[in-house]
XYZ file of C-alpha atoms in Angstrom:
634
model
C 0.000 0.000 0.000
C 1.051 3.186 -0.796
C 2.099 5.914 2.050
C -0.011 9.584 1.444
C 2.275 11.972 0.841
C 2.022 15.315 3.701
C 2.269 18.399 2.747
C 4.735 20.817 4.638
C 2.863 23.272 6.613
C 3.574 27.026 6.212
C 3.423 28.398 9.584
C 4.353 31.623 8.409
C 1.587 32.414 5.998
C -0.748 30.582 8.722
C 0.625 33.483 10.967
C -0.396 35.998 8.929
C -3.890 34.945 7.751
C -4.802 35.258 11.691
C -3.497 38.461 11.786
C -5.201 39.859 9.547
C -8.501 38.608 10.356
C -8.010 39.637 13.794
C -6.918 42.733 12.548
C -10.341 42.912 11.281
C -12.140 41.950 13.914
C -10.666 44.316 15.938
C -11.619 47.409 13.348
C -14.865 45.872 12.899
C -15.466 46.217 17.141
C -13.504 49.731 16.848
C -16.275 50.909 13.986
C -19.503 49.649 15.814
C -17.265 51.296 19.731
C -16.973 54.390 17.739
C -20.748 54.431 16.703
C -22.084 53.692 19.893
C -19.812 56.622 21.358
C -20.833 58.727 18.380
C -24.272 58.125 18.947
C -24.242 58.270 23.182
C -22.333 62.069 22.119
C -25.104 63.130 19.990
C -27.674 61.828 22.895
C -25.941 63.366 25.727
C -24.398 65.877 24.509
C -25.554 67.313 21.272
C -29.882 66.921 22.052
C -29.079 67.276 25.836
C -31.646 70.025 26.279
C -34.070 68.650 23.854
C -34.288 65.107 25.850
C -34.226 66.793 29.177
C -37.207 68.977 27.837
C -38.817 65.128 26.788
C -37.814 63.419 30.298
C -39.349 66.951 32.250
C -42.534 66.480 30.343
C -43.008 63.053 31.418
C -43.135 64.478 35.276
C -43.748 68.235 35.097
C -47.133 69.512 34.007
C -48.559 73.037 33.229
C -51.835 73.738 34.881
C -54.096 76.177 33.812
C -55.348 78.563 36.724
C -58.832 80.743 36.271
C -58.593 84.535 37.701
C -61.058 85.930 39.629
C -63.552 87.367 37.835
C -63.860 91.335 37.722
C -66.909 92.969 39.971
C -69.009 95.250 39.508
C -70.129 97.964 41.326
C -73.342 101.244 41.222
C -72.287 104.530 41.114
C -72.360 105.069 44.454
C -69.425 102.100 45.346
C -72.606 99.397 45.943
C -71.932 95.731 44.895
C -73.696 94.507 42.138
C -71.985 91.632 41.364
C -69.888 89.402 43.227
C -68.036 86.211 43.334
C -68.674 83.980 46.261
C -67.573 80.550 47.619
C -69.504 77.718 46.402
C -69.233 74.440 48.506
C -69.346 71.049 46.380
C -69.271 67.930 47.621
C -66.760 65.799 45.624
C -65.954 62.015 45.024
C -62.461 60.705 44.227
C -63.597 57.235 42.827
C -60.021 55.489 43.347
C -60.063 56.180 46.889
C -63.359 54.055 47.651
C -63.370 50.802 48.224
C -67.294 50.319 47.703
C -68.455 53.462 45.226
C -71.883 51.612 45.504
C -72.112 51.408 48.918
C -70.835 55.259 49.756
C -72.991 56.234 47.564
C -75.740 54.647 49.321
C -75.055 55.986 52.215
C -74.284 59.740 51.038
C -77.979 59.556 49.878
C -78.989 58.968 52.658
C -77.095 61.352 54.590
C -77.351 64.394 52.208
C -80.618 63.669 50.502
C -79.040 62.652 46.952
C -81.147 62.354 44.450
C -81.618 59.780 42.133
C -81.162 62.253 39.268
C -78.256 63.322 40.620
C -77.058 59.958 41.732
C -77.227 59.435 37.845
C -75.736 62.701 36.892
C -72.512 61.828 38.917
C -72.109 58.161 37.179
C -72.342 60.204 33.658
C -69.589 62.324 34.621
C -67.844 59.933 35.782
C -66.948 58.259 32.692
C -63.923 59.009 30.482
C -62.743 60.633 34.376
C -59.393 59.122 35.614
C -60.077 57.666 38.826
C -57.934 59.881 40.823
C -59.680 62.967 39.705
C -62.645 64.221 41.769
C -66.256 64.350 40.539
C -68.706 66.365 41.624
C -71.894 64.537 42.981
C -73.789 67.878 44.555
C -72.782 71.796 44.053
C -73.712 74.470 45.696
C -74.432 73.097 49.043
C -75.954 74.881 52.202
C -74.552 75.827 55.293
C -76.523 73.079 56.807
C -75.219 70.530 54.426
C -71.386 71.660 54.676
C -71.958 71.319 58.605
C -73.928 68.049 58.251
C -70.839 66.269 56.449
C -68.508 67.235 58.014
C -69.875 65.650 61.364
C -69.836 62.821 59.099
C -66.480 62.859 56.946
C -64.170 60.592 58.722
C -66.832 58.113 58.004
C -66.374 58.469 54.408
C -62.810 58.465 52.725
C -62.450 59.084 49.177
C -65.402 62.092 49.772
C -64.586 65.737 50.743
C -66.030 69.169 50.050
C -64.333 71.929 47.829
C -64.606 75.538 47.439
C -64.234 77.649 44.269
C -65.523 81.001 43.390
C -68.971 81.793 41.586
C -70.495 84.858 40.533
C -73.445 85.983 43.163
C -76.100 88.918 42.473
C -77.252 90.113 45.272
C -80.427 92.123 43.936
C -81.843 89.521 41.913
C -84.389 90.770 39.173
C -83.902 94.520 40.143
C -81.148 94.251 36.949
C -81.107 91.636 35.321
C -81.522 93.258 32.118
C -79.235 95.351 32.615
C -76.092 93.613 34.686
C -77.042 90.096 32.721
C -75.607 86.712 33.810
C -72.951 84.512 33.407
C -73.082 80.935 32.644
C -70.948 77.162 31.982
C -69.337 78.151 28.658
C -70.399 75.704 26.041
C -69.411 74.615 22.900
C -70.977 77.302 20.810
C -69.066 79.501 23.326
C -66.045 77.657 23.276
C -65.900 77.957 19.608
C -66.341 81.615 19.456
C -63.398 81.519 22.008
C -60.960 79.256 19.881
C -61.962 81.859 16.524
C -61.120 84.513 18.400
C -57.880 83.066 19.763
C -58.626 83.174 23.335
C -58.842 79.178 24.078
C -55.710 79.191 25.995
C -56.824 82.179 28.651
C -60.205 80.369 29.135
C -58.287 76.993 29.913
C -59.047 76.709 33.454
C -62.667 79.078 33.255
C -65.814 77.476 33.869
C -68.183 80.411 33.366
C -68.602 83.121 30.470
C -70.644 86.315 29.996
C -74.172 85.299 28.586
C -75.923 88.490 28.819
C -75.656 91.993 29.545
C -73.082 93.941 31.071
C -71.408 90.638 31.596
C -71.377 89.740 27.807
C -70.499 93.187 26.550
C -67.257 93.631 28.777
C -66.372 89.946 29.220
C -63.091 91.049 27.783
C -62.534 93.130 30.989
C -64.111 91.576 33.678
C -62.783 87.882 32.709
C -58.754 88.837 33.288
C -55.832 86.435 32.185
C -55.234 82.773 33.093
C -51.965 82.442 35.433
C -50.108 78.916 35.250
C -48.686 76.462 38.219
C -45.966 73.344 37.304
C -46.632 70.670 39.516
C -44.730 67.595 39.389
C -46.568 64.223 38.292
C -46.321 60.482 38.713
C -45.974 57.641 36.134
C -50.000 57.932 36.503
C -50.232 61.662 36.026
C -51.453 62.551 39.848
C -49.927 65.588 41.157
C -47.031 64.909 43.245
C -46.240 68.465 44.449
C -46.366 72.396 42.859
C -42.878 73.574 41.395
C -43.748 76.739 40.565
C -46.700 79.391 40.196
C -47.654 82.124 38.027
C -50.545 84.015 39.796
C -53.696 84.740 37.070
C -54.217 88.596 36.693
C -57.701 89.286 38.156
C -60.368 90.894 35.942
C -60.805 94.853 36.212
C -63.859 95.862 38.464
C -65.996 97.941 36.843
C -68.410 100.869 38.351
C -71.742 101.638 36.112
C -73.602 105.009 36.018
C -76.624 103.108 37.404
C -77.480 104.194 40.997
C -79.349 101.163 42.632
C -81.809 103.027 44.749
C -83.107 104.631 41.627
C -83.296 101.202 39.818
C -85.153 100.086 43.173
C -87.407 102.849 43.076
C -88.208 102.200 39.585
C -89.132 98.734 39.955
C -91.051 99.244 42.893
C -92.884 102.468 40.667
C -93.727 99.822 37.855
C -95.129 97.011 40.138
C -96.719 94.700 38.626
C -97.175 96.637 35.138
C -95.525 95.050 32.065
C -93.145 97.902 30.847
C -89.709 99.785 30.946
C -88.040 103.180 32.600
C -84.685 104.233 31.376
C -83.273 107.161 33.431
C -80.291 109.155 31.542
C -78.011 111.825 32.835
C -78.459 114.602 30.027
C -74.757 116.101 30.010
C -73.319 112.852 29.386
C -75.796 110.498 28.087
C -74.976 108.108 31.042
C -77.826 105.428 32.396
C -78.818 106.127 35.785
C -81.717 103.497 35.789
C -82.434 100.919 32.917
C -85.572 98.486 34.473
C -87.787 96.140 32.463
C -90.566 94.574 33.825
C -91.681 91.716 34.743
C -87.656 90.416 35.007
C -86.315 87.608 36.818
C -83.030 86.134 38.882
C -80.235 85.404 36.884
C -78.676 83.647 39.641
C -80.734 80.865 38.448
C -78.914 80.924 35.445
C -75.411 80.586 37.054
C -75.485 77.220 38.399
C -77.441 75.436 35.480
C -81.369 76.976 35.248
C -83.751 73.615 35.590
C -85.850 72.647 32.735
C -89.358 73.355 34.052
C -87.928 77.293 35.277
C -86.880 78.081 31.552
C -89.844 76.710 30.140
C -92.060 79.049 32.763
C -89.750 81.766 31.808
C -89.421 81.132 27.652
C -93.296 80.526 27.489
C -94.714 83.410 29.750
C -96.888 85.217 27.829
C -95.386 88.208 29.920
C -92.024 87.879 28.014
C -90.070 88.147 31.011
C -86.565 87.823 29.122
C -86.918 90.705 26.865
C -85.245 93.540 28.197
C -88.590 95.685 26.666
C -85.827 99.226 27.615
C -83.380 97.881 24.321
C -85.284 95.445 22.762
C -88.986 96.357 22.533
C -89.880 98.048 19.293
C -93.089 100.827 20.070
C -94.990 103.293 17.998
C -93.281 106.047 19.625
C -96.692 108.147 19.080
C -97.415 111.901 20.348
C -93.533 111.428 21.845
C -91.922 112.218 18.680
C -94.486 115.499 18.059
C -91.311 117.399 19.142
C -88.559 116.377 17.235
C -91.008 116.511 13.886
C -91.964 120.386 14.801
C -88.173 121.123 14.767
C -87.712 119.616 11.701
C -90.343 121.693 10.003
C -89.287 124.819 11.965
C -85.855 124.148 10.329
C -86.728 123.290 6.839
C -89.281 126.612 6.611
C -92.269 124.252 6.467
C -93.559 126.235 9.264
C -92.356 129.014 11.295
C -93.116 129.817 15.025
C -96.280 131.627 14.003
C -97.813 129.596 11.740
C -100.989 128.218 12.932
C -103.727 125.627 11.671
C -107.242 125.708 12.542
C -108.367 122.232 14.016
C -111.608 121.115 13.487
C -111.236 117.245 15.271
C -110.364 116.044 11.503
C -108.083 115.811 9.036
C -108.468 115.367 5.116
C -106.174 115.719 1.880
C -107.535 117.235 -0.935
C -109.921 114.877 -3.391
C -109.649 111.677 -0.674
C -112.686 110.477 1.091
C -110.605 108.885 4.358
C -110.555 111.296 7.589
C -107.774 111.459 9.790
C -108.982 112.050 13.740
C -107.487 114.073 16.341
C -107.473 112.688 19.883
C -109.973 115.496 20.413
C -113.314 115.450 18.828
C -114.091 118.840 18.324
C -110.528 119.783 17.823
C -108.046 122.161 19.463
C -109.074 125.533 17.286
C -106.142 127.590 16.340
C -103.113 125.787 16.629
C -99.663 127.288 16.242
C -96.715 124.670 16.294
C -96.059 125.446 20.986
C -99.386 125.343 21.277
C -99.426 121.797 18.834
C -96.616 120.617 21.442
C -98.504 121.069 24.432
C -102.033 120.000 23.545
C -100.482 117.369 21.561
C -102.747 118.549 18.904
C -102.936 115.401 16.042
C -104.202 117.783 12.834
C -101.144 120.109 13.235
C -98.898 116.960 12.784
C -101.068 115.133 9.796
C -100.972 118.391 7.997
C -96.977 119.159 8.874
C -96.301 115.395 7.677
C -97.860 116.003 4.450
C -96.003 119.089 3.650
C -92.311 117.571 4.777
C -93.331 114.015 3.046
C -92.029 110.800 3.934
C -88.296 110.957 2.676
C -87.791 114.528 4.298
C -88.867 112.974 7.990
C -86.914 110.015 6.987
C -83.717 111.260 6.273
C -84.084 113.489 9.614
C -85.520 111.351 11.834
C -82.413 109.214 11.007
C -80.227 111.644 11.973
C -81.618 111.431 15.719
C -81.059 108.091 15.628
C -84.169 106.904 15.265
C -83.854 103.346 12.880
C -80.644 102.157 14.577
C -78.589 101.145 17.422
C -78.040 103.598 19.937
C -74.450 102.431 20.683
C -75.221 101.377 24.236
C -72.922 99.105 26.461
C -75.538 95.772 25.478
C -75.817 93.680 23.001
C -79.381 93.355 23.346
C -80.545 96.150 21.296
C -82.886 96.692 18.545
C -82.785 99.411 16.143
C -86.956 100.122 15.593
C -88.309 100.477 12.465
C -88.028 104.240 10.762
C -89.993 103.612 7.420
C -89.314 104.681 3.941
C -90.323 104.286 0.820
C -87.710 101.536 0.093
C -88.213 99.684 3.481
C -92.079 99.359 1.984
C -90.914 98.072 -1.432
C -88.738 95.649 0.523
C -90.730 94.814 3.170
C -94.415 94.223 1.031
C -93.187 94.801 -2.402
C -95.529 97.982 -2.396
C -95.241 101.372 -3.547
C -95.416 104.463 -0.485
C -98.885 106.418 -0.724
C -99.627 110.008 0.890
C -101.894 108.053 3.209
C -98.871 106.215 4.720
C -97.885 109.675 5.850
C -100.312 110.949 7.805
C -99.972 108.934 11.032
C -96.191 108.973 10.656
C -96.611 112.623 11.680
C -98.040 111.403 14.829
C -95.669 108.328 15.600
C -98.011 105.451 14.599
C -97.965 103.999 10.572
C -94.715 101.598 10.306
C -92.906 103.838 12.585
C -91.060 102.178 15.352
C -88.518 102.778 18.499
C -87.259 101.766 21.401
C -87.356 103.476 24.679
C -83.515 103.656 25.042
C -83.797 105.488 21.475
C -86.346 107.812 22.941
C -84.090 108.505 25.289
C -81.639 108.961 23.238
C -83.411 111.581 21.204
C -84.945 113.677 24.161
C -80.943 114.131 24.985
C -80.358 115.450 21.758
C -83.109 118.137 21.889
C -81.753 118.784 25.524
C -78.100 119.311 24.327
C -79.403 121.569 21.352
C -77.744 118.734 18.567
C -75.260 117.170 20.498
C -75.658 113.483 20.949
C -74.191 111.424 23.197
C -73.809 107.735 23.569
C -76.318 106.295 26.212
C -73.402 104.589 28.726
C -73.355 102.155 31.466
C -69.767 101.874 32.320
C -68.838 104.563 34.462
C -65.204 103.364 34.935
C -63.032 101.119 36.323
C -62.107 100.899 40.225
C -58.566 100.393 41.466
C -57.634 98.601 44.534
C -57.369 101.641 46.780
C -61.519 102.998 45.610
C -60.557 105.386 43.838
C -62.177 105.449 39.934
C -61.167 106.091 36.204
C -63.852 107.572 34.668
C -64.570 106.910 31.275
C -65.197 109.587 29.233
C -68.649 110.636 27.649
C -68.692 109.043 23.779
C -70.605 111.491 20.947
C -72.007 110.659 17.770
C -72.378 113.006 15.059
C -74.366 115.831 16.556
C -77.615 116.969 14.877
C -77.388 120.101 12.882
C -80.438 122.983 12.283
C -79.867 126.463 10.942
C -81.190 128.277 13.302
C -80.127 127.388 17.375
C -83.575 129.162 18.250
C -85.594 126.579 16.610
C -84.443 123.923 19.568
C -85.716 126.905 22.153
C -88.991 127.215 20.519
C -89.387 122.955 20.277
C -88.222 123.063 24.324
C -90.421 125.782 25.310
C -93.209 123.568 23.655
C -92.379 120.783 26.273
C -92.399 123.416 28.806
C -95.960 124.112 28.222
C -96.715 120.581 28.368
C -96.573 120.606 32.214
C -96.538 123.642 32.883
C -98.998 125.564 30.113
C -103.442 125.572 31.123
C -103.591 122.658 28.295
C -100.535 120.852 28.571
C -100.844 117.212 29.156
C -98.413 116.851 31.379
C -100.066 119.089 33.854
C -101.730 117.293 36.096
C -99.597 114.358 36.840
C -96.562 117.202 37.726
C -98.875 119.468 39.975
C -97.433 121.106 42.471
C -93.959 119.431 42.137
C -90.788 121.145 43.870
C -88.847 121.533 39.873
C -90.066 122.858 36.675
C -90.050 119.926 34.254
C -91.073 119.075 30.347
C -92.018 116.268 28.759
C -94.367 114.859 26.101
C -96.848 112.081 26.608
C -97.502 109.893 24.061
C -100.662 106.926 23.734
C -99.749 104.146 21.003
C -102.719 102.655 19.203
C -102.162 98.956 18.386
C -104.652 98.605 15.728
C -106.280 100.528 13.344
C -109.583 101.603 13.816
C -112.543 102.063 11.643
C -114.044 105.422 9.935
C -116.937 105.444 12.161
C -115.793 103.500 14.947
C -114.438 104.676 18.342
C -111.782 103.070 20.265
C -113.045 101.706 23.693
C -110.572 99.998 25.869
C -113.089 97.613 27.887
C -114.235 96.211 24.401
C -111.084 94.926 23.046
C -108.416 92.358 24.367
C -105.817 93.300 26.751
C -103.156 92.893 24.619
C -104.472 95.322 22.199
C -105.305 98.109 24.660
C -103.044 101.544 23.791
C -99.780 101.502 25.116
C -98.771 104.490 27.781
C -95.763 106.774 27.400
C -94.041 109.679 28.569
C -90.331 111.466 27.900
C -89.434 114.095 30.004
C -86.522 116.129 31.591
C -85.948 118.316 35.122
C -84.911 121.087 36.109
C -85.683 122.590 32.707
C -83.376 125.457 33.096
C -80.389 123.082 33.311
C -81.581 119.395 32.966
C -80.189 117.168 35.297
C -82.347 113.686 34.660
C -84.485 112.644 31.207
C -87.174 109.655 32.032
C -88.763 107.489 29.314
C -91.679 105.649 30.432
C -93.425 103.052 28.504
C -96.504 100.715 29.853
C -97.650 98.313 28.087
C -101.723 98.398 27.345
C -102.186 101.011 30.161
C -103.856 103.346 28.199
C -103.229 107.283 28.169
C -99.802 108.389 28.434
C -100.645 111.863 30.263
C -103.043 109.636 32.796
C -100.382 106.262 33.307
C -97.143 107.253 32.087
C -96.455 110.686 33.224
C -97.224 109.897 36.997
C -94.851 107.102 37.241
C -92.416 109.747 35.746
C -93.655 112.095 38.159
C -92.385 109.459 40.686
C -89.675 108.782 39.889
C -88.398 112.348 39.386
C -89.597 113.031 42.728
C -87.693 110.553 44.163
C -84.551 111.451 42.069
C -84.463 115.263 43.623
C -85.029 114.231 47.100
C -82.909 111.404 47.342
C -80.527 111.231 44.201
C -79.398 114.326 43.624
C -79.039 115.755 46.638
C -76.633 112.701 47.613
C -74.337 112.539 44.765
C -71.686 109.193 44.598
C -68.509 109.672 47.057
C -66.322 109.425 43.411
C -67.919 112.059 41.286
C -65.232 114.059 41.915
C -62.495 111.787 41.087
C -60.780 113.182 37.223
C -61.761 111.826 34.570
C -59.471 110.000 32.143
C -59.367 106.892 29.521
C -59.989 103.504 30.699
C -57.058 101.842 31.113
C-alpha cells in the first residue's frame, strides 16, 4: 500500500492569515465602539436640552389657573356683582373601596337624588379615577356642617370651594347687569376663533348676557399657570412653581341702585320699561324692564321646568322691553317733527292751523282724527306741542313728506342702534319708501304719511332710542352715547372715569328753533292745556315732557276706540319722555306701559315718581367718586 504523501505546513503564511482577520475583527469592534460613542455624544451631549425637555414632560405639568372674575359695582361704590364661595361635595372614585355602597349611604345622609345619583355616574366616565367628581354643588350651610360631622366616616369624599359669581339684587337688573353661565361649545368655539382658548383653559363660566357679555373682555382677566410635578399615573405629586392669574378689572356703572329700586317698585306689577339718563353725558342712571327675573338661576345650570315658565310666559319676562322692545313712539316724537319743520321753513313759530277734530287731503274720502273730537281751534306749532294737537302733525307730515322725515328722523337716531354698552338692542323700524318696497313689495302712498306725523304707521322705536333723542333736543344737537360703564375701580376705591362718547351731533340752521321745540315741552306741564299738567302738579322743579298713547290697531271710519271692548293685549300703550330742572336738565325719564292706556293719565305719573324721588334722594346725595378726574380707561 502506498504511504499519502504530507504536505509541509507554512506556519508563516498561517501566521499571517490570523493576523489579519483579527486585525479585522478588531476594526470591525472599533467601527460599531466608535458608533455607539458617536451616537451616546449626539444623545448626551448634542440633544441634551431637547431630551431633558422630553424626560421633564413626562413628570412636570402646566396647569391652567382661572382669575377671579372682575366685579361690579353702582355709582355710588354698591356691589352689584360678586363672586362667592360655592361648597361642592366631591368624590375621588379610586379612593373608595365600595363606590356603591358610599354612595348609598351619602344619599342617605345628604338627601341625593336619584337624578343626581345618575348625573354623577355620567360624569364619571372618560374621568381618571384619581380625579374628583362632583356629585352635589352648591351646598348649604346646613349641608357643609352636616358632612362634616360625618367625613371621617367616608374616605375618598370631601367638600371643595371655588368662586362663583353671586347677584345680590336679583331681578332689580337683570336686564341690565345680565348673567354669566358654563361656557359651552358654541361659546367655546367663538373663544378658539377669536384666539382666546388658551386664557379660558381653566374658566368654567362666560358672559351670557348683559353687562357681563359686553365687557367679558374686561371683567374675565388672564389665566396664570402652576408646574406641579406628576407620577408615572399623572397625579400631582407636588407644585414647582406658580404664576398668579391677573384678576379681571372691576368695573363701576352710572346706574345708581336706589333709583333702579325705586323704579321697579314704581312699575309694580305693570308690564313695561323706565330708562333714566343723565343729560350732560348720556350716562344710564336706571335701565328696568318689567316683569324680570333672577339670573342667579342661570349661574349654576337653570332647571328645565324654570326656563320653560320663563321662555313661554306670555309676559315675556326675558326681553329687556328698555333695548329690545320696538313701540310706535306716538305723540312722543311730536317734538322732534316740529323742529324739523321749523328748520326746513315748512312752518315758522307763528304759523298756525285751525283744528276742526279732523283731518283730510284734498280729493280723498278717508278722515284722519285728532285725539280730540271737536278739535283744538287755532293751533300754532307750541301750542301743537302742548295739547299734543294730532291735525297740526297730519298736515306738517304732508307738507315735509315721507323721505324729508326720513332722512331726519335718522339723523336722531331713530332706525338704529343707539351704541349702548348691550348687546341686546334693537334698532326700531323708521320707514321709507324703500323699506315698503322691501318689506311688502308695495309702492309708499300720501296716506302712509299721515300717522307717521303722529308716531303710529310703520314707525317704530325703542325706549332707550327715545331717550336717546330727548338728549339730543336737551343738548341743542349734540348726541351722546347712552353709557353704562362709568369706569373702572382700582384697589385703593378710587375710579377712572370713562369719558362721555358722541355721535355726530344733529345740525339745524337756526339754534332758536331747539328753544322754541323746548319751550313747547315746557308748556306741556306747565302751560293751562298741557298734558303733562296734572300728573306734575305742584312738584318742587319745573319739568317738560311729552306724553304719548300708542294705538295697536287701526280703527274704523266710524268707529271709536273703547278699551273695555277689546283684548288686553291690544289696549293703547302708555308713554311719557321728560326732563328736570328745565333750566339746566339734570335727569331725562322714558316711560313706557304696556296696554295702560293714556300716556298723560299712566305714564307721566310714574315719571312724576320717579323724578320726585330722584331730587329728594338722588341728587341731593351725589356718589362719594364724582369728583375723582376723569381720564381713559385703562
Amino acid at each position: 500500500m502506498a504511504r499519502k504523501r504530507q504536505h509541509i505546513r507554512d506556519h508563516s503564511a498561517e501566521a499571517n492569515l490570523f493576523a489579519r482577520r483579527a486585525l479585522i475583527a478588531m476594526l470591525i469592534v472599533i467601527g460599531m465602539l466608535a458608533i455607539v460613542v458617536s451616537n451616546l455624544y449626539v444623545l448626551q451631549v448634542k440633544h441634551h436640552e431637547d431630551y431633558q425637555t422630553r424626560s421633564n414632560g413626562n413628570r412636570i405639568k402646566v396647569l391652567p389657573v382661572a382669575p377671579n372674575r372682575g366685579l361690579i359695582f353702582d355709582r355710588n361704590g354698591i356691589l352689584l356683582a360678586e363672586n362667592r364661595p360655592v361648597f361642592s361635595l366631591e368624590v375621588i372614585p379610586e379612593q373608595i373601596d365600595d363606590l356603591n355602597t358610599t354612595l348609598d349611604r351619602l344619599q342617605r345622609l345628604m338627601g341625593i337624588s336619584d337624578e343626581e345619583r345618575q348625573d354623577f355616574m355620567d360624569d364619571l366616565k372618560g374621568q381618571r379615577r384619581f380625579k374628583p367628581v362632583a356629585l352635589r354643588t352648591q351646598l348649604s350651610e346646613d349641608e357643609v356642617a352636616r358632612f362634616s360631622a360625618h367625613q371621617h366616616r367616608f374616605p375618598g369624599v370631601s367638600i371643595e370651594a371655588r368662586l362663583s359669581r353671586h347677584y345680590p339684587y336679583g331681578d332689580t337688573l337683570t336686564h341690565m347687569l345680565g348673567y354669566v353661565a358654563k361656557i359651552n361649545k358654541k361659546d367655546m368655539q367663538k373663544i378658539s376663533e377669536a384666539g382666546e382658548a388658551d386664557n379660558y383653559a381653566a374658566t368654567h363660566d362666560i358672559g351670557k348676557l348683559g353687562i357681563e357679555k359686553y365687557h367679558e373682555d374686561i371683567l374675565h382677566g388672564e389665566v396664570g399657570y402652576q408646574q406641579v410635578e406628576v407620577n408615572s399615573q399623572g397625579r400631582i405629586i407636588r407644585t414647582l412653581s406658580v404664576e398668579p392669574p391677573v384678576p379681571g378689572k372691576d368695573i363701576v356703572l352710572n346706574i345708581d341702585l336706589r333709583l333702579q329700586q325705586a323704579v321697579q317698585k314704581t312699575l309694580e306689577s305693570q308690564r313695561g320699561t323706565v330708562v333714566v339718563s343723565d343729560p350732560n353725558s348720556g350716562g344710564v342712571l336706571a335701565l328696568y324692564s318689567n316683569p324680570s327675573y333672577d339670573p342667579n338661576l342661570f349661574v349654576h345650570g337653570i332647571s328645565s321646568k324654570n326656563y320653560s315658565g320663563l321662555l313661554n310666559s306670555p309676559d315675556r319676562p326675558l326681553i329687556n322691553r328698555a333695548t329690545q322692545g320696538q313701540y310706535p313712539p306716538a305723540s312722543t316724537i311730536k317734538p322732534h317733527l316740529a323742529l324739523v319743520g321749523l328748520d326746513s321753513g315748512t312752518i315758522d313759530k307763528q304759523y298756525t292751523i285751525n283744528d276742526t277734530g279732523r283731518y283730510r287731503l284734498p280729493n280723498v274720502s278717508h278722515v284722519w282724527r285728532d285725539w280730540r273730537k271737536w278739535g283744538h281751534g287755532k293751533v300754532n306749532v307750541t301750542k301743537a306741542i302742548e295739547v299734543s294737537c294730532d291735525t297740526f302733525y297730519y298736515d306738517l307730515a304732508y307738507k315735509l313728506g315721507i323721505d324729508k322725515i326720513n332722512e331726519t328722523m335718522t339723523e336722531f337716531g331713530f332706525g338704529d342702534y343707539t351704541g349702548i354698552d348691550l348687546y341686546e338692542e334693537s334698532d326700531g323700524n323708521m320707514p321709507s319708501r324703500g323699506w315698503k318696497r322691501a318689506r311688502f313689495n308695495q309702492p309708499w302712498y300720501i296716506g302712509d304719511t299721515i300717522p307717521v306725523g303722529i308716531g303710529q304707521s310703520f314707525w317704530t322705536a325703542t325706549p332707550i332710542q327715545l331717550n336717546q333723542s330727548v338728549n339730543t333736543l336737551i343738548n341743542h344737537g349734540t348726541r351722546y352715547v347712552p353709557q353704562l360703564l362709568r369706569g373702572f375701580m382700582y384697589d385703593d376705591g378710587s375710579v377712572a372715569l370713562e369719558a362721555p362718547k358722541t355721535l355726530r351731533p344733529y345740525q339745524v340752521q337756526s339754534d332758536k328753533h331747539w328753544d322754541t321745540v323746548l319751550d313747547g315741552m315746557w308748556h306741556v306741564v306747565n302751560g293751562s292745556e298741557g298734558t303733562g299738567r296734572k300728573a306734575f302738579e305742584d312738584a318742587n322743579y319745573v319739568s317738560a315732557g311729552k306724553s304719548g298713547t300708542a294705538q295697536l290697531f287701526s280703527i274704523g271710519q266710524n268707529e271709536s276706540y273703547q278699551a273695555d271692548k277689546v283684548a288686553e293685549h291690544l289696549r293703547d300703550n302708555a308713554m311719557y319722555i321728560g326732563y328736570a330742572p328745565y333750566k339746566d336738565p339734570q335727569v331725562n325719564v322714558t316711560v313706557v306701559i304696556e296696554n295702560a292706556g293714556g300716556g298723560s293719565s299712566n305714564a307721566a305719573p310714574v315719571a312724576r315718581q320717579i323724578m320726585d324721588y330722584y331730587f329728594e334722594n338722588i341728587s341731593a346725595n351725589p356718589p362719594a367718586n364724582q369728583d375723582t378726574d376723569q381720564e381713559a380707561a385703562p
